[in-house]
Short mmCIF file of C-alpha atoms in Angstrom, two decimals:
data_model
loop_
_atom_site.label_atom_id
_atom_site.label_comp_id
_atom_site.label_asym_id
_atom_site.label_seq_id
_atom_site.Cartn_x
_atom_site.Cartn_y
_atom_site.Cartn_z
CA UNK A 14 0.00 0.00 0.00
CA UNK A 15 1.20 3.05 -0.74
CA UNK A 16 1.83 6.04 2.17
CA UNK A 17 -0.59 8.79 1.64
CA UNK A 18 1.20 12.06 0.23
CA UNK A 19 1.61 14.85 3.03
CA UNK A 20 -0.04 17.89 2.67
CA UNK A 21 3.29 19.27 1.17
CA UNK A 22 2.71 17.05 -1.63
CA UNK A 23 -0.57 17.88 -2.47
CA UNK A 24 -1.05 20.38 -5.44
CA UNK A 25 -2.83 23.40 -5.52
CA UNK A 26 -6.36 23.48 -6.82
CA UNK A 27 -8.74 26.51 -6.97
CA UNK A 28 -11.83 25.13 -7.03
CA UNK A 29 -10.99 23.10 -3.76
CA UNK A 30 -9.77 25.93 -1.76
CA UNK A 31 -12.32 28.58 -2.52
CA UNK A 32 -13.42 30.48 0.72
CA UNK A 33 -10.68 28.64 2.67
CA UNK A 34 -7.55 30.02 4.13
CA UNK A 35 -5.29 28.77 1.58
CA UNK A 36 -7.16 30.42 -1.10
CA UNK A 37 -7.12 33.45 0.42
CA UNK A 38 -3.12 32.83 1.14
CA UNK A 39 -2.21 31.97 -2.68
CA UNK A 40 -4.37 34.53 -3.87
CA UNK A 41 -2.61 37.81 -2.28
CA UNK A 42 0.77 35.78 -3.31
CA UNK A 43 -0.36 35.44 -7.12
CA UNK A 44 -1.57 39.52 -6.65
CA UNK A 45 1.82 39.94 -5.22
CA UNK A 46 3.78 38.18 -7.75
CA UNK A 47 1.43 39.11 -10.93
CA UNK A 48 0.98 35.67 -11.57
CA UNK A 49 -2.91 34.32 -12.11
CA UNK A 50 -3.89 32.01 -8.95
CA UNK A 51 -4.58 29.17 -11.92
CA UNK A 52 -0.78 29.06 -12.56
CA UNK A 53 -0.71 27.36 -9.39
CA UNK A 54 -2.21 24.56 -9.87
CA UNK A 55 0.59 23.27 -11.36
CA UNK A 56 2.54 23.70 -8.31
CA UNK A 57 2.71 21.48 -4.72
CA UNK A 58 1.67 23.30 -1.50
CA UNK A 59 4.99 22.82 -0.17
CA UNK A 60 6.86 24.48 -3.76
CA UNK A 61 3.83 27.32 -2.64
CA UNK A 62 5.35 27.79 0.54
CA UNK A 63 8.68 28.02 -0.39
CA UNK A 64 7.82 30.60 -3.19
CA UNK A 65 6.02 32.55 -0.91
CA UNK A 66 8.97 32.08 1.46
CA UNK A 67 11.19 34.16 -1.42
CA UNK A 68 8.81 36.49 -2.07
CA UNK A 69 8.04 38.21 1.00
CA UNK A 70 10.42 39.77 3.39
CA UNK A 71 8.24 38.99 6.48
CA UNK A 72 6.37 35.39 6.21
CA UNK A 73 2.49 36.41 6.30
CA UNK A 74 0.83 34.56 9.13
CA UNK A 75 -0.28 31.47 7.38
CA UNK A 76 2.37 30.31 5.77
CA UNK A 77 4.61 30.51 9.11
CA UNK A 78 1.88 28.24 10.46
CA UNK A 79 1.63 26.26 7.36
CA UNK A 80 5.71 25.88 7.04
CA UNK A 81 5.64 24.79 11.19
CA UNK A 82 2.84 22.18 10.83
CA UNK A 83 3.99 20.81 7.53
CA UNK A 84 7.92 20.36 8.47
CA UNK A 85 9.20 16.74 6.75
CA UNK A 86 10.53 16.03 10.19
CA UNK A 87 6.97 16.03 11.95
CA UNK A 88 4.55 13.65 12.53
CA UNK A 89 1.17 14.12 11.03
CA UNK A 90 -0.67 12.91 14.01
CA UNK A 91 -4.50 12.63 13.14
CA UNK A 92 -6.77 14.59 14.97
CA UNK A 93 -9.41 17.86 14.39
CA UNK A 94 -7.52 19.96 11.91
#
């Protein structure tokens, strides 16, 4: 059987993160970056993260959450996300 992907590996879709956090996260990085939020669909959440990581000189909120809970060394314990 093979291991479920971590959320790191997941990719990016905008119609499954309308209204949520994350949507609202990518889109003020695409507005940032000029980029349309589409183009990153063809990215993982974890290649998001990093990009924003580049991007901005101070981390925005979420993805210094998102980078902490997501770190390859931790545990995904399940539980109420």
């Amino acid at each position: 059987m093979q291991p479920l992907p971590t959320p790191n590996e997941d990719f990016f879709s905008v119609e499954e993160s309308t209204a949520t956090a994350l949507g609202k996260a990518v889109a003020e990085l695409a507005e940032l970056t000029g980029r349309s939020l589409v183009s990153f669909e063809s990215m993982t959440l974890g290649e998001i993260c990093a990009f924003a990581e580049e991007r901005y000189d101070e981390l925005p909120e979420f993805w210094r959450i998102w980078k902490d809970w997501n770190r390859p060394d931790l545990a995904q314990p399940m539980g109420d996300l």
